[in-house]
Amino acid sequence: MLLRDVEHGDVEAYVRMRCDPVMMAELGGPLPRQGMEAKVRRDVRRAAADTDWTKMIVPHAARPDLVAGTVTLWPHDEDGERISEIGWMVLPEYQGQGLGKQGVRTLLELARDDGRWRPIHAFPATSNAPSNGICRSLGFRLLGTQDIPFAGRVLQARHWVIDPRIDLT
């Protein structure tokens, strides 16, 4: 497994992840297909500027075009405070193989070595057992449950946090 920066050619992977009812079930349902090219362009631009890290999870180094999912780290404001947030998605045919956990751990290690991303928050849906399991197994601390806005919706999520300099096990 390796992580690579998002590229303009990743539109179809974005569509498969964000516009599919099964993939988006924990996030309130699929997003519209329209706008995915613009989202990829925005993510490529932010990755190139090194403000956000959008990484494609590649299961086999010999096939960098074959994408299993994404793991993303980005800063944003939460209740008037600047925080770093991590999120991930793994396509159905790759779920249960440990690629999500390995991708999250690898990005946390990169963040630890970079030094600017601390602490890092994650907000998986309360009903998303695999994502909550990744948080638990990688050493995130559970802060509680809260409602979070996402794509014009409000989702009930577990709020996890990790400081990769201290907590990464």
Short mmCIF file of C-alpha atoms in Angstrom, two decimals:
data_model
loop_
_atom_site.label_atom_id
_atom_site.label_comp_id
_atom_site.label_asym_id
_atom_site.label_seq_id
_atom_site.Cartn_x
_atom_site.Cartn_y
_atom_site.Cartn_z
CA MET A 1 0.00 0.00 0.00
CA LEU A 2 1.13 3.52 -0.70
CA LEU A 3 -0.36 6.98 -0.56
CA ARG A 4 -0.09 9.40 -3.46
CA ASP A 5 -1.41 12.92 -3.94
CA VAL A 6 -4.78 13.31 -5.62
CA GLU A 7 -4.50 13.92 -9.37
CA HIS A 8 -6.84 15.35 -12.00
CA GLY A 9 -7.43 11.83 -13.32
CA ASP A 10 -9.02 10.74 -10.03
CA VAL A 11 -12.49 12.05 -10.88
CA GLU A 12 -13.95 8.56 -11.41
CA ALA A 13 -12.67 7.41 -8.01
CA TYR A 14 -14.31 10.47 -6.42
CA VAL A 15 -17.58 9.68 -8.20
CA ARG A 16 -17.45 6.05 -7.01
CA MET A 17 -16.85 7.17 -3.42
CA ARG A 18 -19.00 10.27 -3.08
CA CYS A 19 -21.92 9.66 -5.45
CA ASP A 20 -22.71 6.08 -4.49
CA PRO A 21 -25.59 5.48 -2.03
CA VAL A 22 -23.80 2.59 -0.30
CA MET A 23 -20.50 4.47 0.08
CA MET A 24 -22.28 7.55 1.40
CA ALA A 25 -24.83 5.79 3.64
CA GLU A 26 -22.99 6.87 6.83
CA LEU A 27 -22.72 10.43 5.52
CA GLY A 28 -26.37 11.12 4.80
CA GLY A 29 -26.59 9.80 1.25
CA PRO A 30 -24.85 10.33 -2.09
CA LEU A 31 -23.62 13.66 -3.33
CA PRO A 32 -24.62 14.83 -6.82
CA ARG A 33 -22.33 13.79 -9.70
CA GLN A 34 -22.25 17.37 -10.90
CA GLY A 35 -19.33 19.19 -9.30
CA MET A 36 -16.97 16.23 -8.82
CA GLU A 37 -14.51 17.58 -11.40
CA ALA A 38 -14.44 20.91 -9.54
CA LYS A 39 -13.92 19.08 -6.22
CA VAL A 40 -10.96 17.15 -7.66
CA ARG A 41 -9.47 20.37 -9.10
CA ARG A 42 -9.86 22.08 -5.71
CA ASP A 43 -8.28 19.15 -3.88
CA VAL A 44 -5.38 18.96 -6.39
CA ARG A 45 -4.80 22.71 -5.97
CA ARG A 46 -4.83 22.47 -2.15
CA ALA A 47 -2.51 19.44 -2.19
CA ALA A 48 -0.09 21.29 -4.49
CA ALA A 49 -0.19 24.32 -2.16
CA ASP A 50 0.42 21.95 0.81
CA THR A 51 -2.53 23.38 2.75
CA ASP A 52 -4.53 20.13 2.68
CA TRP A 53 -3.30 16.58 2.21
CA THR A 54 -5.60 14.54 0.00
CA LYS A 55 -3.99 11.17 -0.54
CA MET A 56 -5.21 8.34 -2.70
CA ILE A 57 -4.85 4.90 -1.15
CA VAL A 58 -3.09 2.72 -3.72
CA PRO A 59 -3.11 -0.99 -2.84
CA HIS A 60 -0.21 -1.94 -5.16
CA ALA A 61 2.78 0.34 -5.84
CA ALA A 62 3.12 -1.13 -9.32
CA ARG A 63 -0.39 0.17 -10.20
CA PRO A 64 -0.59 3.83 -9.04
CA ASP A 65 -3.71 4.30 -11.19
CA LEU A 66 -5.60 1.68 -9.16
CA VAL A 67 -7.25 3.47 -6.23
CA ALA A 68 -8.76 1.80 -3.15
CA GLY A 69 -9.88 5.00 -1.42
CA THR A 70 -8.74 8.29 0.06
CA VAL A 71 -7.41 9.65 3.31
CA THR A 72 -7.43 13.40 3.80
CA LEU A 73 -6.05 15.81 6.39
CA TRP A 74 -7.16 19.43 6.36
CA PRO A 75 -7.40 22.47 8.64
CA HIS A 76 -10.67 24.28 9.29
CA ASP A 77 -12.48 26.33 11.90
CA GLU A 78 -14.60 24.52 14.49
CA ASP A 79 -16.46 26.67 17.03
CA GLY A 80 -14.05 29.57 16.46
CA GLU A 81 -10.94 27.40 16.87
CA ARG A 82 -8.59 26.23 14.10
CA ILE A 83 -8.40 22.42 14.09
CA SER A 84 -6.93 19.69 11.90
CA GLU A 85 -9.34 16.97 10.77
CA ILE A 86 -8.71 13.59 9.16
CA GLY A 87 -11.22 11.57 7.15
CA TRP A 88 -11.10 8.51 4.93
CA MET A 89 -13.13 6.37 2.54
CA VAL A 90 -12.41 2.90 1.16
CA LEU A 91 -14.20 1.45 -1.86
CA PRO A 92 -16.32 -1.67 -1.16
CA GLU A 93 -14.08 -4.13 -2.98
CA TYR A 94 -11.15 -3.09 -0.75
CA GLN A 95 -12.97 -2.91 2.58
CA GLY A 96 -11.95 -5.38 5.28
CA GLN A 97 -8.37 -5.67 4.00
CA GLY A 98 -6.79 -3.18 6.42
CA LEU A 99 -6.10 -0.57 3.74
CA GLY A 100 -8.11 2.15 5.51
CA LYS A 101 -6.29 1.62 8.79
CA GLN A 102 -2.92 1.43 7.06
CA GLY A 103 -3.67 4.60 5.07
CA VAL A 104 -4.77 6.52 8.18
CA ARG A 105 -1.72 5.35 10.14
CA THR A 106 0.62 6.31 7.29
CA LEU A 107 -0.90 9.80 7.03
CA LEU A 108 -0.68 10.23 10.82
CA GLU A 109 3.00 9.27 10.66
CA LEU A 110 3.56 11.86 7.91
CA ALA A 111 1.73 14.44 10.03
CA ARG A 112 3.84 13.56 13.08
CA ASP A 113 7.02 14.02 11.06
CA ASP A 114 5.77 17.27 9.49
CA GLY A 115 4.98 18.78 12.90
CA ARG A 116 2.20 21.24 12.03
CA TRP A 117 -0.84 18.93 12.29
CA ARG A 118 -1.64 18.60 15.99
CA PRO A 119 -3.93 17.57 17.51
CA ILE A 120 -5.87 15.77 14.78
CA HIS A 121 -9.63 15.23 15.06
CA ALA A 122 -11.82 12.59 13.40
CA PHE A 123 -15.64 12.57 13.24
CA PRO A 124 -16.92 9.20 11.98
CA ALA A 125 -20.67 8.63 12.13
CA THR A 126 -21.76 6.93 15.35
CA SER A 127 -23.08 4.03 13.26
CA ASN A 128 -19.83 3.57 11.30
CA ALA A 129 -18.26 0.71 13.29
CA PRO A 130 -15.26 0.19 10.94
CA SER A 131 -14.17 3.85 11.06
CA ASN A 132 -14.68 4.07 14.81
CA GLY A 133 -12.65 0.86 15.10
CA ILE A 134 -9.79 2.45 13.14
CA CYS A 135 -9.79 5.40 15.55
CA ARG A 136 -9.81 3.12 18.59
CA SER A 137 -7.07 0.81 17.29
CA LEU A 138 -4.72 3.65 16.29
CA GLY A 139 -4.85 5.34 19.70
CA PHE A 140 -7.35 8.16 19.16
CA ARG A 141 -9.10 9.29 22.36
CA LEU A 142 -12.90 9.46 22.30
CA LEU A 143 -14.11 12.91 23.37
CA GLY A 144 -17.82 12.20 22.98
CA THR A 145 -20.65 12.36 20.49
CA GLN A 146 -21.80 15.46 18.64
CA ASP A 147 -23.80 16.66 15.67
CA ILE A 148 -21.64 17.85 12.78
CA PRO A 149 -22.56 19.59 9.53
CA PHE A 150 -21.60 17.81 6.33
CA ALA A 151 -22.65 18.74 2.79
CA GLY A 152 -25.73 20.61 3.99
CA ARG A 153 -26.72 17.82 6.39
CA VAL A 154 -26.31 17.26 10.10
CA LEU A 155 -24.81 13.93 11.15
CA GLN A 156 -24.36 12.37 14.56
CA ALA A 157 -20.67 11.55 14.94
CA ARG A 158 -18.18 10.34 17.47
CA HIS A 159 -15.48 12.94 18.14
CA TRP A 160 -12.02 11.39 18.35
CA VAL A 161 -8.65 13.14 18.76
CA ILE A 162 -5.01 12.12 18.52
CA ASP A 163 -1.74 13.99 18.80
CA PRO A 164 0.52 11.97 16.50
CA ARG A 165 3.68 13.27 18.25
CA ILE A 166 2.53 11.76 21.55
CA ASP A 167 -0.27 9.26 20.97
CA LEU A 168 0.71 7.35 17.85
CA THR A 169 1.25 3.77 18.98
#
